[in-house]
Amino acid sequence: GENVEQHPSTLSVQEGDSAVIKCTYSDSASNYFPWYKQELGKRPQLIIDIRSNVGEKKDQRIAVTLNKTAKHFSLHITETQPEDSAVYFCAATFSNSGYALNFGKGTSLLVTP
Amino acid sequence: DVKVTQSSRYLVKRTGEKVFLECVQDMDHENMFWYRQDPGLGLRLIYFSYDVKMKEKGDIPEGYSVSREKKERFSLILESASTNQTSMYLCASRSGTGGGNTIYFGEGSWLTVV
């Protein structure tokens, strides 16, 4: 079936460094690619998203890039801070499930001071 | 702000019990979803609904059913709870169709089946 692969599963960086999380998807009809941040015990919160007609989007320290040909998209966090520590999920909409979101398995990011 | 409310935050049920998880959204969204979240497995889609009285199976519908009698309410039903259904359940909603709009999550319902 259709799926979203996310790497790495864990990532540890020093405060101030950059963090990159990568995802691939299988459905060429996918048209929406959000990223969610989830802190312990809380709901996933949307941090940035990108649609299929755009290649890159930036919001302050966070950026997302999309390569539709290769079917992969990435999250870039610059100047990381300890409060960026959380689990990050990528997701993509799949046409065969009514454009519901299919999620990657998550990346646990730890930013150490 | 969009509000997606899951009325039961923490539940403990016995094996074989029928369990109802309720979700209400206040933004007149057409689409509603139920996911379960387990460590290392991410969020997996159980069921979704495009409109009142409509439902579609997601990736893991076995052991679950849903009900959408009113547009704002989407209920997840465990007909006979089992221990492998111990999990965190997330409801979500989205406006429109075609997949390009933001999905909003409720706060989650932590279910333990003993």
PDB file of N, CA, C and O in Angstrom, chain A residues 27-68:
ATOM      1  N   ASP A  27       2.847   7.927  -3.347  1.00  0.00           N
ATOM      2  CA  ASP A  27       1.725   8.266  -4.225  1.00  0.00           C
ATOM      3  C   ASP A  27       2.030   9.537  -5.022  1.00  0.00           C
ATOM      4  O   ASP A  27       2.117  10.622  -4.452  1.00  0.00           O
ATOM      5  N   SER A  28       2.172   9.400  -6.323  1.00  0.00           N
ATOM      6  CA  SER A  28       2.505  10.561  -7.148  1.00  0.00           C
ATOM      7  C   SER A  28       1.385  11.595  -7.175  1.00  0.00           C
ATOM      8  O   SER A  28       1.603  12.735  -7.586  1.00  0.00           O
ATOM      9  N   ALA A  29       0.177  11.208  -6.717  1.00  0.00           N
ATOM     10  CA  ALA A  29      -0.947  12.151  -6.675  1.00  0.00           C
ATOM     11  C   ALA A  29      -1.017  12.925  -5.362  1.00  0.00           C
ATOM     12  O   ALA A  29      -1.877  13.786  -5.202  1.00  0.00           O
ATOM     13  N   SER A  30      -0.124  12.634  -4.431  1.00  0.00           N
ATOM     14  CA  SER A  30      -0.114  13.377  -3.159  1.00  0.00           C
ATOM     15  C   SER A  30       0.047  14.857  -3.437  1.00  0.00           C
ATOM     16  O   SER A  30       0.856  15.265  -4.279  1.00  0.00           O
ATOM     17  N   ASN A  31      -0.721  15.681  -2.714  1.00  0.00           N
ATOM     18  CA  ASN A  31      -0.706  17.109  -3.018  1.00  0.00           C
ATOM     19  C   ASN A  31      -0.475  18.018  -1.815  1.00  0.00           C
ATOM     20  O   ASN A  31      -0.457  19.239  -1.947  1.00  0.00           O
ATOM     21  N   TYR A  32      -0.312  17.433  -0.640  1.00  0.00           N
ATOM     22  CA  TYR A  32      -0.183  18.256   0.560  1.00  0.00           C
ATOM     23  C   TYR A  32       0.744  17.550   1.533  1.00  0.00           C
ATOM     24  O   TYR A  32       0.570  16.355   1.795  1.00  0.00           O
ATOM     25  N   PHE A  33       1.729  18.311   2.071  1.00  0.00           N
ATOM     26  CA  PHE A  33       2.785  17.704   2.876  1.00  0.00           C
ATOM     27  C   PHE A  33       3.016  18.552   4.132  1.00  0.00           C
ATOM     28  O   PHE A  33       3.824  19.479   4.131  1.00  0.00           O
ATOM     29  N   PRO A  34       2.332  18.230   5.215  1.00  0.00           N
ATOM     30  CA  PRO A  34       2.517  18.987   6.452  1.00  0.00           C
ATOM     31  C   PRO A  34       3.560  18.329   7.356  1.00  0.00           C
ATOM     32  O   PRO A  34       3.852  17.139   7.237  1.00  0.00           O
ATOM     33  N   TRP A  35       4.078  19.138   8.253  1.00  0.00           N
ATOM     34  CA  TRP A  35       4.960  18.661   9.310  1.00  0.00           C
ATOM     35  C   TRP A  35       4.338  19.032  10.655  1.00  0.00           C
ATOM     36  O   TRP A  35       3.890  20.169  10.844  1.00  0.00           O
ATOM     37  N   TYR A  36       4.348  18.050  11.560  1.00  0.00           N
ATOM     38  CA  TYR A  36       3.785  18.267  12.884  1.00  0.00           C
ATOM     39  C   TYR A  36       4.858  18.071  13.942  1.00  0.00           C
ATOM     40  O   TYR A  36       5.740  17.217  13.811  1.00  0.00           O
ATOM     41  N   LYS A  37       4.745  18.859  14.999  1.00  0.00           N
ATOM     42  CA  LYS A  37       5.609  18.726  16.173  1.00  0.00           C
ATOM     43  C   LYS A  37       4.739  18.239  17.319  1.00  0.00           C
ATOM     44  O   LYS A  37       3.660  18.785  17.558  1.00  0.00           O
ATOM     45  N   GLN A  38       5.211  17.221  18.022  1.00  0.00           N
ATOM     46  CA  GLN A  38       4.446  16.703  19.144  1.00  0.00           C
ATOM     47  C   GLN A  38       5.316  16.634  20.388  1.00  0.00           C
ATOM     48  O   GLN A  38       6.323  15.923  20.421  1.00  0.00           O
ATOM     49  N   GLU A  39       4.915  17.372  21.387  1.00  0.00           N
ATOM     50  CA  GLU A  39       5.604  17.310  22.679  1.00  0.00           C
ATOM     51  C   GLU A  39       4.942  16.241  23.531  1.00  0.00           C
ATOM     52  O   GLU A  39       3.788  15.864  23.297  1.00  0.00           O
ATOM     53  N   LEU A  40       5.665  15.777  24.510  1.00  0.00           N
ATOM     54  CA  LEU A  40       5.224  14.641  25.314  1.00  0.00           C
ATOM     55  C   LEU A  40       3.844  14.884  25.914  1.00  0.00           C
ATOM     56  O   LEU A  40       3.617  15.897  26.591  1.00  0.00           O
ATOM     57  N   GLY A  41       2.922  13.982  25.660  1.00  0.00           N
ATOM     58  CA  GLY A  41       1.590  14.065  26.243  1.00  0.00           C
ATOM     59  C   GLY A  41       0.646  15.042  25.574  1.00  0.00           C
ATOM     60  O   GLY A  41      -0.474  15.250  26.050  1.00  0.00           O
ATOM     61  N   LYS A  42       1.093  15.638  24.462  1.00  0.00           N
ATOM     62  CA  LYS A  42       0.260  16.644  23.809  1.00  0.00           C
ATOM     63  C   LYS A  42      -0.123  16.217  22.397  1.00  0.00           C
ATOM     64  O   LYS A  42       0.426  15.270  21.853  1.00  0.00           O
ATOM     65  N   ARG A  43      -1.045  16.941  21.819  1.00  0.00           N
ATOM     66  CA  ARG A  43      -1.483  16.629  20.462  1.00  0.00           C
ATOM     67  C   ARG A  43      -0.440  17.101  19.452  1.00  0.00           C
ATOM     68  O   ARG A  43       0.337  18.017  19.742  1.00  0.00           O
ATOM     69  N   PRO A  44      -0.409  16.514  18.263  1.00  0.00           N
ATOM     70  CA  PRO A  44       0.474  17.043  17.216  1.00  0.00           C
ATOM     71  C   PRO A  44       0.048  18.461  16.829  1.00  0.00           C
ATOM     72  O   PRO A  44      -1.143  18.742  16.678  1.00  0.00           O
ATOM     73  N   GLN A  45       1.044  19.318  16.663  1.00  0.00           N
ATOM     74  CA  GLN A  45       0.781  20.691  16.258  1.00  0.00           C
ATOM     75  C   GLN A  45       1.428  20.948  14.907  1.00  0.00           C
ATOM     76  O   GLN A  45       2.613  20.659  14.724  1.00  0.00           O
ATOM     77  N   LEU A  46       0.661  21.506  13.983  1.00  0.00           N
ATOM     78  CA  LEU A  46       1.204  21.833  12.665  1.00  0.00           C
ATOM     79  C   LEU A  46       2.256  22.935  12.788  1.00  0.00           C
ATOM     80  O   LEU A  46       2.010  23.969  13.412  1.00  0.00           O
ATOM     81  N   ILE A  47       3.430  22.711  12.215  1.00  0.00           N
ATOM     82  CA  ILE A  47       4.465  23.747  12.270  1.00  0.00           C
ATOM     83  C   ILE A  47       4.730  24.367  10.905  1.00  0.00           C
ATOM     84  O   ILE A  47       5.102  25.539  10.811  1.00  0.00           O
ATOM     85  N   ILE A  48       4.564  23.609   9.860  1.00  0.00           N
ATOM     86  CA  ILE A  48       4.740  24.132   8.514  1.00  0.00           C
ATOM     87  C   ILE A  48       4.150  23.129   7.542  1.00  0.00           C
ATOM     88  O   ILE A  48       4.079  21.933   7.845  1.00  0.00           O
ATOM     89  N   ASP A  49       3.700  23.602   6.393  1.00  0.00           N
ATOM     90  CA  ASP A  49       3.189  22.697   5.377  1.00  0.00           C
ATOM     91  C   ASP A  49       3.559  23.227   3.995  1.00  0.00           C
ATOM     92  O   ASP A  49       3.930  24.390   3.839  1.00  0.00           O
ATOM     93  N   ILE A  50       3.482  22.349   3.017  1.00  0.00           N
ATOM     94  CA  ILE A  50       3.796  22.738   1.657  1.00  0.00           C
ATOM     95  C   ILE A  50       2.854  22.010   0.716  1.00  0.00           C
ATOM     96  O   ILE A  50       2.494  20.854   0.967  1.00  0.00           O
ATOM     97  N   ARG A  51       2.451  22.682  -0.318  1.00  0.00           N
ATOM     98  CA  ARG A  51       1.558  22.077  -1.297  1.00  0.00           C
ATOM     99  C   ARG A  51       2.330  21.735  -2.555  1.00  0.00           C
ATOM    100  O   ARG A  51       3.427  22.247  -2.792  1.00  0.00           O
ATOM    101  N   SER A  52       1.737  20.886  -3.383  1.00  0.00           N
ATOM    102  CA  SER A  52       2.500  20.267  -4.461  1.00  0.00           C
ATOM    103  C   SER A  52       2.927  21.237  -5.544  1.00  0.00           C
ATOM    104  O   SER A  52       3.777  20.891  -6.367  1.00  0.00           O
ATOM    105  N   ASN A  53       2.375  22.440  -5.555  1.00  0.00           N
ATOM    106  CA  ASN A  53       2.762  23.391  -6.587  1.00  0.00           C
ATOM    107  C   ASN A  53       3.898  24.318  -6.124  1.00  0.00           C
ATOM    108  O   ASN A  53       4.237  25.285  -6.802  1.00  0.00           O
ATOM    109  N   VAL A  54       4.473  24.012  -4.977  1.00  0.00           N
ATOM    110  CA  VAL A  54       5.537  24.845  -4.407  1.00  0.00           C
ATOM    111  C   VAL A  54       6.741  23.969  -4.115  1.00  0.00           C
ATOM    112  O   VAL A  54       6.597  22.820  -3.669  1.00  0.00           O
ATOM    113  N   GLY A  55       7.957  24.488  -4.335  1.00  0.00           N
ATOM    114  CA  GLY A  55       9.155  23.694  -4.088  1.00  0.00           C
ATOM    115  C   GLY A  55       9.787  23.928  -2.730  1.00  0.00           C
ATOM    116  O   GLY A  55      10.470  23.041  -2.213  1.00  0.00           O
ATOM    117  N   GLU A  56       9.553  25.095  -2.160  1.00  0.00           N
ATOM    118  CA  GLU A  56      10.188  25.418  -0.891  1.00  0.00           C
ATOM    119  C   GLU A  56       9.346  26.449  -0.148  1.00  0.00           C
ATOM    120  O   GLU A  56       8.725  27.321  -0.759  1.00  0.00           O
ATOM    121  N   LYS A  57       9.366  26.327   1.163  1.00  0.00           N
ATOM    122  CA  LYS A  57       8.639  27.285   1.994  1.00  0.00           C
ATOM    123  C   LYS A  57       9.414  27.497   3.281  1.00  0.00           C
ATOM    124  O   LYS A  57       9.965  26.533   3.832  1.00  0.00           O
ATOM    125  N   LYS A  58       9.456  28.735   3.748  1.00  0.00           N
ATOM    126  CA  LYS A  58      10.224  29.040   4.952  1.00  0.00           C
ATOM    127  C   LYS A  58       9.409  29.863   5.920  1.00  0.00           C
ATOM    128  O   LYS A  58       8.633  30.728   5.521  1.00  0.00           O
ATOM    129  N   ASP A  59       9.594  29.557   7.200  1.00  0.00           N
ATOM    130  CA  ASP A  59       8.927  30.322   8.249  1.00  0.00           C
ATOM    131  C   ASP A  59       9.916  30.471   9.397  1.00  0.00           C
ATOM    132  O   ASP A  59      10.111  29.558  10.201  1.00  0.00           O
ATOM    133  N   GLN A  60      10.593  31.592   9.433  1.00  0.00           N
ATOM    134  CA  GLN A  60      11.606  31.895  10.447  1.00  0.00           C
ATOM    135  C   GLN A  60      12.694  30.825  10.428  1.00  0.00           C
ATOM    136  O   GLN A  60      13.414  30.696   9.432  1.00  0.00           O
ATOM    137  N   ARG A  61      12.828  30.019  11.472  1.00  0.00           N
ATOM    138  CA  ARG A  61      13.931  29.051  11.517  1.00  0.00           C
ATOM    139  C   ARG A  61      13.574  27.717  10.859  1.00  0.00           C
ATOM    140  O   ARG A  61      14.400  26.803  10.820  1.00  0.00           O
ATOM    141  N   ILE A  62      12.377  27.603  10.370  1.00  0.00           N
ATOM    142  CA  ILE A  62      11.913  26.332   9.825  1.00  0.00           C
ATOM    143  C   ILE A  62      11.697  26.467   8.324  1.00  0.00           C
ATOM    144  O   ILE A  62      11.143  27.479   7.865  1.00  0.00           O
ATOM    145  N   ALA A  63      12.120  25.474   7.583  1.00  0.00           N
ATOM    146  CA  ALA A  63      11.903  25.453   6.144  1.00  0.00           C
ATOM    147  C   ALA A  63      11.559  24.036   5.711  1.00  0.00           C
ATOM    148  O   ALA A  63      11.971  23.056   6.346  1.00  0.00           O
ATOM    149  N   VAL A  64      10.796  23.944   4.661  1.00  0.00           N
ATOM    150  CA  VAL A  64      10.464  22.643   4.072  1.00  0.00           C
ATOM    151  C   VAL A  64      10.744  22.719   2.575  1.00  0.00           C
ATOM    152  O   VAL A  64      10.484  23.744   1.934  1.00  0.00           O
ATOM    153  N   THR A  65      11.324  21.653   2.044  1.00  0.00           N
ATOM    154  CA  THR A  65      11.564  21.555   0.616  1.00  0.00           C
ATOM    155  C   THR A  65      10.838  20.340   0.074  1.00  0.00           C
ATOM    156  O   THR A  65      10.682  19.333   0.772  1.00  0.00           O
ATOM    157  N   LEU A  66      10.393  20.419  -1.161  1.00  0.00           N
ATOM    158  CA  LEU A  66       9.647  19.332  -1.800  1.00  0.00           C
ATOM    159  C   LEU A  66      10.236  19.067  -3.176  1.00  0.00           C
ATOM    160  O   LEU A  66      10.401  19.991  -3.974  1.00  0.00           O
ATOM    161  N   ASN A  67      10.527  17.814  -3.436  1.00  0.00           N
ATOM    162  CA  ASN A  67      10.969  17.384  -4.759  1.00  0.00           C
ATOM    163  C   ASN A  67       9.941  16.375  -5.256  1.00  0.00           C
ATOM    164  O   ASN A  67       9.957  15.204  -4.882  1.00  0.00           O
ATOM    165  N   LYS A  68       9.020  16.842  -6.097  1.00  0.00           N
ATOM    166  CA  LYS A  68       7.928  15.971  -6.540  1.00  0.00           C
ATOM    167  C   LYS A  68       8.416  14.865  -7.468  1.00  0.00           C
ATOM    168  O   LYS A  68       7.874  13.769  -7.468  1.00  0.00           O
TER     169      LYS A  68
END
